[in-house]
Amino acid sequence: MTSINAALAGVRVLDFSQVGAGPECAMLLGDLGAQVVKIESPGGDIGRKLGPPWQGGESVVSMSFNRNKRSLALDLKKPAGAGIVQRMAARADVVVESFRPGVMDRLGIGYAALSALAPGLVFCSVSAYGQTGPWCDKPGVDGIVQAVSGLMSQVGTPDAPPMKVQIPAADMVTGFLSATAVLAALRVRDMPGPAHGRGQHLDMSLYNSALMLQQSALASYLSSGEVPPKAGSAAPYSAPNEAYPTSDGWIMIAAYHDDRWRAFCEALGDPAMADRPAFADIPQRVANRDLLMREVSSRLATRTTAQWLSRLEAADIICGPIADYREVMASPQLAHNGVIVEMRHPRAGTLRMPGAALGDRDAQARVHLPPPMIGEHSRAVLADFGFSREEIDEHVAAGAVIQN
């Protein structure tokens, strides 16, 4: 059986994207075996300037989005730039780009121009708000989209100032959804039917992705018409389902189904609490969440997190400690799953980062290539796309192509 990380063997991807969402999409395709060429300006993807931390002078943030790619440094402002891309696109399957809407068209390498040369091309445009609409020309990045999509209104506690999810949540989910859309478009192109052999233009936006990320919350608002307040670690639709303090730390507990709620009260040493009218069912416990928090917290404060984990797990209560990254890295489950991959970078040395945990435990840890340096593979990439040595030398001499 073919391993999942070879599922896209033979698929060629041209990645013009920068920073987070687009590079994440292209990296996932590379993790699945696609041949990904990162096409960047002579100065490189602007994400290369994000830091700290730095390792060997390289941005760790940028490298985390760019394994399993080769880099072609190309000056699209040079007369030959568009022609090089058009020639490469004729042999490619996928383009991923994250310029503002219209930029690729003005450069002569937009979907209309490239699909005329390669009708089967899947062209994935990643932008802040989409290729059309009243906001399409607005610039936007992860934090801004977290704000305008409503996500920041749901993060934190009621008395706290606005907060964002510290990891780039809008970027990450857009990358995941974009890769999913590319896979679906490739499937449609390759299956029998009226669309066989035809690619398409995918319009992916951080804004739409951030809305999809909030599916249950927005569905709840559309049903009730009530703007939900911030609830900290609590789930607005169930209780108890949040973090509680112990004598030495915090523990996350999900004991909201009736049978687990009763078992939880017994484990707390107060079985009668399960029958109190204020806690009779999930709607009552949600409505009386503040009282529930006080009652449960007073009992949990009598033991350590480790003691409660042992006691609650024995009662089949779903729970877990609030782990920091040091504790996460020491987790035996993480070690077993093989999620952390290791690779060797020519400047940064040994790199460790989460790999593609896509279901095939034996394959997900494999890394074909470390994140590339700017223009590291320019000559080799052009040769693979049919350029002769003389043509490559000419483009390098003219400054259209940079080999580092």
Short mmCIF file of C-alpha atoms in Angstrom, two decimals:
data_model
loop_
_atom_site.label_atom_id
_atom_site.label_comp_id
_atom_site.label_asym_id
_atom_site.label_seq_id
_atom_site.Cartn_x
_atom_site.Cartn_y
_atom_site.Cartn_z
CA MET A 1 0.00 0.00 0.00
CA THR A 2 1.31 3.46 -0.92
CA SER A 3 2.20 5.53 2.13
CA ILE A 4 0.12 8.66 2.72
CA ASN A 5 3.22 10.84 2.39
CA ALA A 6 3.61 9.67 -1.19
CA ALA A 7 -0.03 10.30 -2.14
CA LEU A 8 0.89 13.34 -4.27
CA ALA A 9 4.01 11.90 -5.87
CA GLY A 10 4.44 13.48 -9.30
CA VAL A 11 2.29 16.53 -8.49
CA ARG A 12 4.17 19.79 -9.10
CA VAL A 13 3.35 22.85 -7.00
CA LEU A 14 4.54 26.43 -7.56
CA ASP A 15 4.34 28.28 -4.25
CA PHE A 16 4.37 32.09 -4.55
CA SER A 17 2.87 32.61 -1.09
CA GLN A 18 4.41 34.30 1.93
CA VAL A 19 4.32 34.28 5.73
CA GLY A 20 1.76 31.76 7.07
CA ALA A 21 -1.44 30.54 5.40
CA GLY A 22 -0.22 29.97 1.85
CA PRO A 23 3.14 28.46 2.88
CA GLU A 24 1.29 26.14 5.30
CA CYS A 25 -0.94 24.95 2.44
CA ALA A 26 2.02 24.29 0.14
CA MET A 27 3.99 22.59 2.94
CA LEU A 28 1.12 20.18 3.61
CA LEU A 29 1.09 19.30 -0.10
CA GLY A 30 4.84 18.71 0.14
CA ASP A 31 4.34 16.55 3.21
CA LEU A 32 2.04 14.41 1.05
CA GLY A 33 4.75 13.92 -1.54
CA ALA A 34 4.21 16.81 -3.97
CA GLN A 35 7.24 18.48 -5.53
CA VAL A 36 6.94 22.02 -4.17
CA VAL A 37 8.95 24.94 -5.55
CA LYS A 38 8.95 28.02 -3.34
CA ILE A 39 9.24 30.95 -5.76
CA GLU A 40 10.38 34.04 -3.89
CA SER A 41 11.89 37.41 -4.63
CA PRO A 42 15.67 37.94 -4.38
CA GLY A 43 15.05 39.29 -0.85
CA GLY A 44 13.00 36.26 0.08
CA ASP A 45 9.59 35.62 1.60
CA ILE A 46 8.81 38.44 4.07
CA GLY A 47 8.12 35.73 6.64
CA ARG A 48 11.88 35.15 6.79
CA LYS A 49 12.13 38.38 8.79
CA LEU A 50 9.77 37.24 11.55
CA GLY A 51 11.43 36.63 14.90
CA PRO A 52 12.61 35.95 17.51
CA PRO A 53 13.52 33.18 17.81
CA TRP A 54 16.36 32.87 15.32
CA GLN A 55 18.49 29.80 14.74
CA GLY A 56 21.72 30.22 12.80
CA GLY A 57 20.39 33.59 11.65
CA GLU A 58 17.25 31.98 10.18
CA SER A 59 13.68 32.68 11.31
CA VAL A 60 12.29 29.67 13.15
CA VAL A 61 8.74 30.91 12.47
CA SER A 62 9.38 30.98 8.72
CA MET A 63 11.14 27.63 8.71
CA SER A 64 8.16 26.05 10.49
CA PHE A 65 6.04 26.73 7.38
CA ASN A 66 8.49 25.71 4.67
CA ARG A 67 9.88 22.19 4.94
CA ASN A 68 9.67 19.84 1.96
CA LYS A 69 10.20 22.66 -0.56
CA ARG A 70 12.94 23.84 -2.90
CA SER A 71 13.56 27.55 -3.41
CA LEU A 72 13.76 29.39 -6.72
CA ALA A 73 14.71 33.08 -6.32
CA LEU A 74 13.10 34.96 -9.19
CA ASP A 75 12.85 38.67 -9.91
CA LEU A 76 9.41 39.11 -11.40
CA LYS A 77 10.19 42.74 -12.21
CA LYS A 78 12.70 41.62 -14.83
CA PRO A 79 11.37 41.22 -18.39
CA ALA A 80 12.07 37.48 -18.37
CA GLY A 81 10.37 36.83 -15.02
CA ALA A 82 6.81 36.28 -16.25
CA GLY A 83 8.02 34.15 -19.14
CA ILE A 84 9.91 31.84 -16.78
CA VAL A 85 6.80 31.37 -14.63
CA GLN A 86 4.57 30.77 -17.64
CA ARG A 87 6.92 28.10 -18.92
CA MET A 88 7.05 26.41 -15.51
CA ALA A 89 3.27 26.61 -15.10
CA ALA A 90 2.81 24.66 -18.33
CA ARG A 91 4.39 21.70 -16.50
CA ALA A 92 2.82 22.32 -13.09
CA ASP A 93 -0.34 21.04 -11.42
CA VAL A 94 -0.89 23.61 -8.68
CA VAL A 95 -0.13 27.28 -8.03
CA VAL A 96 -0.45 28.72 -4.51
CA GLU A 97 -0.23 32.51 -4.20
CA SER A 98 -1.00 35.10 -1.53
CA PHE A 99 -0.54 38.45 -3.25
CA ARG A 100 -3.28 41.03 -2.97
CA PRO A 101 -6.09 40.39 -5.48
CA GLY A 102 -5.08 41.47 -8.98
CA VAL A 103 -1.30 41.48 -8.47
CA MET A 104 -0.69 38.15 -10.22
CA ASP A 105 -2.81 39.34 -13.16
CA ARG A 106 -0.80 42.55 -13.47
CA LEU A 107 2.41 40.50 -13.50
CA GLY A 108 1.03 38.41 -16.36
CA ILE A 109 0.92 35.23 -14.30
CA GLY A 110 -2.67 35.23 -12.99
CA TYR A 111 -5.14 32.40 -13.40
CA ALA A 112 -6.40 33.56 -16.81
CA ALA A 113 -2.90 33.71 -18.28
CA LEU A 114 -1.59 30.48 -16.77
CA SER A 115 -4.71 28.35 -17.29
CA ALA A 116 -4.59 29.22 -20.99
CA LEU A 117 -1.20 27.48 -21.06
CA ALA A 118 -2.16 24.71 -18.62
CA PRO A 119 -5.93 24.04 -18.58
CA GLY A 120 -5.52 21.48 -15.79
CA LEU A 121 -3.87 23.95 -13.42
CA VAL A 122 -5.36 24.28 -9.92
CA PHE A 123 -4.74 27.91 -8.94
CA CYS A 124 -5.18 28.60 -5.20
CA SER A 125 -5.33 32.29 -4.25
CA VAL A 126 -5.01 32.99 -0.52
CA SER A 127 -5.94 36.49 0.65
CA ALA A 128 -7.27 38.30 3.69
CA TYR A 129 -10.89 38.77 2.54
CA GLY A 130 -11.21 37.10 -0.86
CA GLN A 131 -10.75 38.02 -4.51
CA THR A 132 -14.04 39.96 -4.72
CA GLY A 133 -16.32 41.95 -2.44
CA PRO A 134 -16.22 45.29 -0.60
CA TRP A 135 -13.12 44.36 1.44
CA CYS A 136 -11.10 42.54 -1.23
CA ASP A 137 -8.55 45.36 -1.55
CA LYS A 138 -8.03 45.73 2.21
CA PRO A 139 -4.77 44.42 3.58
CA GLY A 140 -5.10 41.92 6.40
CA VAL A 141 -3.03 39.59 8.52
CA ASP A 142 -3.85 36.94 11.12
CA GLY A 143 -4.40 39.30 14.07
CA ILE A 144 -6.58 41.71 12.12
CA VAL A 145 -8.72 38.88 10.78
CA GLN A 146 -9.05 37.41 14.28
CA ALA A 147 -10.44 40.82 15.28
CA VAL A 148 -12.92 41.46 12.46
CA SER A 149 -14.16 37.85 12.27
CA GLY A 150 -15.38 37.93 15.89
CA LEU A 151 -12.80 35.44 17.12
CA MET A 152 -11.17 37.93 19.50
CA SER A 153 -14.57 38.69 21.04
CA GLN A 154 -14.65 35.09 22.30
CA VAL A 155 -11.14 34.84 23.77
CA GLY A 156 -10.39 35.54 27.42
CA THR A 157 -12.49 36.29 30.48
CA PRO A 158 -15.32 38.86 30.75
CA ASP A 159 -13.18 41.42 32.61
CA ALA A 160 -10.10 41.05 30.38
CA PRO A 161 -9.11 43.37 27.49
CA PRO A 162 -9.40 42.03 23.92
CA MET A 163 -7.16 39.02 23.34
CA LYS A 164 -6.19 36.99 20.29
CA VAL A 165 -5.34 33.35 20.03
CA GLN A 166 -1.56 33.54 20.37
CA ILE A 167 -0.82 30.99 17.69
CA PRO A 168 -1.79 32.34 14.23
CA ALA A 169 -5.13 30.54 14.22
CA ALA A 170 -6.58 32.24 11.13
CA ASP A 171 -3.40 31.55 9.15
CA MET A 172 -3.23 27.93 10.24
CA VAL A 173 -6.84 27.01 9.56
CA THR A 174 -6.66 28.80 6.18
CA GLY A 175 -3.60 26.74 5.29
CA PHE A 176 -5.35 23.51 6.25
CA LEU A 177 -8.55 24.41 4.38
CA SER A 178 -6.60 25.59 1.32
CA ALA A 179 -4.74 22.28 1.12
CA THR A 180 -8.09 20.47 1.43
CA ALA A 181 -9.53 22.57 -1.40
CA VAL A 182 -6.51 21.86 -3.60
CA LEU A 183 -6.86 18.13 -3.01
CA ALA A 184 -10.56 18.28 -3.88
CA ALA A 185 -9.84 20.27 -7.07
CA LEU A 186 -7.17 17.77 -8.14
CA ARG A 187 -9.65 14.95 -7.53
CA VAL A 188 -12.32 16.66 -9.67
CA ARG A 189 -9.77 17.32 -12.43
CA ASP A 190 -8.65 13.71 -12.53
CA MET A 191 -12.00 11.91 -12.20
CA PRO A 192 -14.24 11.05 -15.18
CA GLY A 193 -16.90 13.60 -16.00
CA PRO A 194 -17.46 16.98 -17.63
CA ALA A 195 -14.66 18.64 -15.56
CA HIS A 196 -12.06 15.97 -16.41
CA GLY A 197 -8.71 17.54 -17.20
CA ARG A 198 -9.77 21.01 -16.09
CA GLY A 199 -8.36 22.88 -13.16
CA GLN A 200 -10.00 25.78 -11.37
CA HIS A 201 -9.37 28.99 -9.45
CA LEU A 202 -9.78 28.55 -5.69
CA ASP A 203 -10.60 31.71 -3.72
CA MET A 204 -9.44 31.08 -0.15
CA SER A 205 -9.52 33.78 2.52
CA LEU A 206 -8.44 34.13 6.11
CA TYR A 207 -11.79 35.78 6.83
CA ASN A 208 -13.94 32.90 5.59
CA SER A 209 -11.66 30.38 7.27
CA ALA A 210 -11.87 32.21 10.61
CA LEU A 211 -15.66 32.15 10.33
CA MET A 212 -15.59 28.41 9.62
CA LEU A 213 -13.36 27.93 12.65
CA GLN A 214 -16.17 29.42 14.77
CA GLN A 215 -18.84 27.13 13.34
CA SER A 216 -20.58 26.11 16.57
CA ALA A 217 -20.39 29.59 18.14
CA LEU A 218 -21.76 31.41 15.09
CA ALA A 219 -24.49 28.78 14.62
CA SER A 220 -25.49 29.31 18.24
CA TYR A 221 -25.66 33.08 17.72
CA LEU A 222 -27.68 32.73 14.51
CA SER A 223 -30.15 30.52 16.37
CA SER A 224 -30.48 32.56 19.58
CA GLY A 225 -29.66 36.09 18.42
CA GLU A 226 -27.65 36.53 21.61
CA VAL A 227 -24.02 37.65 21.43
CA PRO A 228 -22.14 35.19 23.64
CA PRO A 229 -19.98 36.66 26.42
CA LYS A 230 -16.37 35.67 26.96
CA ALA A 231 -16.21 32.53 29.04
CA GLY A 232 -12.52 31.93 29.67
CA SER A 233 -11.81 28.20 29.47
CA ALA A 234 -15.47 27.21 29.68
CA ALA A 235 -17.53 25.72 26.87
CA PRO A 236 -20.66 27.88 26.47
CA TYR A 237 -22.84 24.87 25.69
CA SER A 238 -21.94 22.50 28.55
CA ALA A 239 -20.82 22.36 32.19
CA PRO A 240 -18.71 21.33 33.92
CA ASN A 241 -16.37 21.70 30.97
CA GLU A 242 -13.57 24.08 31.90
CA ALA A 243 -10.35 24.54 33.88
CA TYR A 244 -10.45 24.41 37.67
CA PRO A 245 -7.74 25.28 40.22
CA THR A 246 -6.26 22.55 42.40
CA SER A 247 -3.99 22.90 45.41
CA ASP A 248 -0.91 23.18 43.17
CA GLY A 249 -2.10 24.06 39.66
CA TRP A 250 -4.98 23.65 37.24
CA ILE A 251 -6.94 20.77 35.75
CA MET A 252 -9.31 20.71 32.77
CA ILE A 253 -12.44 18.65 33.38
CA ALA A 254 -15.25 17.62 31.01
CA ALA A 255 -17.98 15.89 33.05
CA TYR A 256 -21.16 17.30 31.59
CA HIS A 257 -23.07 14.20 30.44
CA ASP A 258 -25.46 13.08 33.17
CA ASP A 259 -23.71 9.78 33.96
CA ARG A 260 -20.31 11.40 34.14
CA TRP A 261 -21.70 14.32 36.16
CA ARG A 262 -22.91 11.87 38.81
CA ALA A 263 -19.63 9.97 38.76
CA PHE A 264 -17.78 13.28 39.08
CA CYS A 265 -19.78 14.32 42.14
CA GLU A 266 -19.02 10.95 43.75
CA ALA A 267 -15.31 11.37 43.00
CA LEU A 268 -15.49 14.81 44.63
CA GLY A 269 -16.91 13.17 47.74
CA ASP A 270 -20.30 14.90 47.42
CA PRO A 271 -22.74 12.60 45.53
CA ALA A 272 -25.70 14.69 46.70
CA MET A 273 -24.49 17.64 44.63
CA ALA A 274 -25.62 15.79 41.48
CA ASP A 275 -29.27 16.13 42.53
CA ARG A 276 -29.27 19.81 43.46
CA PRO A 277 -31.89 21.65 41.34
CA ALA A 278 -29.31 24.22 40.19
CA PHE A 279 -27.21 21.42 38.71
CA ALA A 280 -29.97 19.04 37.56
CA ASP A 281 -29.06 19.00 33.87
CA ILE A 282 -26.72 20.65 31.36
CA PRO A 283 -28.91 23.76 30.77
CA GLN A 284 -29.16 24.34 34.54
CA ARG A 285 -25.45 23.84 35.06
CA VAL A 286 -24.66 26.26 32.22
CA ALA A 287 -27.10 28.84 33.67
CA ASN A 288 -25.55 28.45 37.13
CA ARG A 289 -21.96 28.17 35.97
CA ASP A 290 -20.60 30.70 38.50
CA LEU A 291 -22.12 28.77 41.42
CA LEU A 292 -20.88 25.49 39.95
CA MET A 293 -17.37 26.91 39.61
CA ARG A 294 -17.32 27.95 43.27
CA GLU A 295 -18.64 24.60 44.50
CA VAL A 296 -16.31 22.46 42.39
CA SER A 297 -13.26 24.66 42.96
CA SER A 298 -13.64 24.50 46.74
CA ARG A 299 -13.48 20.72 46.58
CA LEU A 300 -10.68 20.48 44.03
CA ALA A 301 -8.52 22.85 46.10
CA THR A 302 -8.09 20.09 48.69
CA ARG A 303 -5.76 17.96 46.53
CA THR A 304 -2.98 18.32 43.98
CA THR A 305 -3.50 18.07 40.23
CA ALA A 306 -1.77 14.68 40.15
CA GLN A 307 -3.97 13.34 42.94
CA TRP A 308 -7.12 14.48 41.18
CA LEU A 309 -5.99 13.06 37.84
CA SER A 310 -5.53 9.65 39.47
CA ARG A 311 -8.87 9.83 41.25
CA LEU A 312 -10.89 11.16 38.31
CA GLU A 313 -9.37 8.88 35.70
CA ALA A 314 -10.23 5.90 37.92
CA ALA A 315 -13.84 7.08 37.75
CA ASP A 316 -13.65 7.44 33.94
CA ILE A 317 -13.93 11.24 34.11
CA ILE A 318 -12.47 13.02 31.06
CA CYS A 319 -9.76 15.31 32.38
CA GLY A 320 -6.22 16.53 31.80
CA PRO A 321 -3.60 18.83 33.31
CA ILE A 322 -2.98 22.32 31.90
CA ALA A 323 0.39 21.58 30.32
CA ASP A 324 2.99 24.11 29.22
CA TYR A 325 5.21 23.37 26.21
CA ARG A 326 7.96 21.88 28.37
CA GLU A 327 5.47 19.38 29.75
CA VAL A 328 4.00 18.72 26.31
CA MET A 329 7.43 17.82 24.94
CA ALA A 330 7.92 15.37 27.82
CA SER A 331 4.60 13.64 27.16
CA PRO A 332 4.87 9.89 26.50
CA GLN A 333 1.95 10.14 24.07
CA LEU A 334 3.79 12.76 22.01
CA ALA A 335 6.86 10.52 21.92
CA HIS A 336 4.74 7.54 20.85
CA ASN A 337 2.89 9.46 18.13
CA GLY A 338 6.11 10.65 16.49
CA VAL A 339 4.67 14.09 15.78
CA ILE A 340 7.95 15.98 16.27
CA VAL A 341 10.21 15.72 13.25
CA GLU A 342 13.91 16.48 13.08
CA MET A 343 15.87 17.74 10.08
CA ARG A 344 19.26 19.21 9.27
CA HIS A 345 19.41 22.74 7.87
CA PRO A 346 22.65 24.03 6.28
CA ARG A 347 22.67 27.20 8.40
CA ALA A 348 20.31 26.62 11.30
CA GLY A 349 21.65 23.16 12.10
CA THR A 350 19.27 20.68 13.70
CA LEU A 351 15.62 21.76 13.53
CA ARG A 352 12.72 20.21 15.42
CA MET A 353 9.07 21.01 14.72
CA PRO A 354 5.65 19.33 14.52
CA GLY A 355 5.36 17.19 11.42
CA ALA A 356 2.34 16.24 9.34
CA ALA A 357 0.20 14.16 11.69
CA LEU A 358 -2.17 13.04 8.94
CA GLY A 359 -3.12 9.59 10.08
CA ASP A 360 -0.22 7.43 8.94
CA ARG A 361 1.89 7.13 12.07
CA ASP A 362 4.72 5.32 10.28
CA ALA A 363 4.99 7.96 7.56
CA GLN A 364 4.17 11.27 9.19
CA ALA A 365 7.64 11.81 10.64
CA ARG A 366 9.45 11.64 7.29
CA VAL A 367 10.97 14.85 5.97
CA HIS A 368 12.13 15.00 2.37
CA LEU A 369 13.80 18.41 2.55
CA PRO A 370 14.59 20.96 5.26
CA PRO A 371 13.26 24.51 4.76
CA PRO A 372 15.24 26.03 1.87
CA MET A 373 17.47 29.07 1.86
CA ILE A 374 16.62 31.83 -0.63
CA GLY A 375 17.41 30.63 -4.14
CA GLU A 376 19.15 27.51 -2.86
CA HIS A 377 17.79 25.32 -5.68
CA SER A 378 17.26 27.86 -8.49
CA ARG A 379 19.37 26.14 -11.14
CA ALA A 380 18.20 22.64 -10.29
CA VAL A 381 14.54 23.67 -10.32
CA LEU A 382 14.75 25.31 -13.74
CA ALA A 383 16.57 22.29 -15.13
CA ASP A 384 13.77 20.04 -13.85
CA PHE A 385 11.26 22.25 -15.67
CA GLY A 386 13.06 21.87 -19.00
CA PHE A 387 15.36 24.90 -19.11
CA SER A 388 18.73 24.28 -20.74
CA ARG A 389 22.01 25.15 -19.02
CA GLU A 390 22.51 28.00 -21.49
CA GLU A 391 19.08 29.43 -20.77
CA ILE A 392 19.64 29.20 -17.02
CA ASP A 393 23.03 30.92 -17.34
CA GLU A 394 21.41 33.68 -19.38
CA HIS A 395 18.67 34.27 -16.79
CA VAL A 396 21.20 34.30 -13.94
CA ALA A 397 23.40 36.76 -15.82
CA ALA A 398 20.41 39.03 -16.47
CA GLY A 399 19.47 38.99 -12.77
CA ALA A 400 16.09 37.40 -13.39
CA VAL A 401 17.16 34.28 -11.49
CA ILE A 402 19.33 34.24 -8.37
CA GLN A 403 21.24 31.13 -7.32
CA ASN A 404 22.55 31.24 -3.74
#
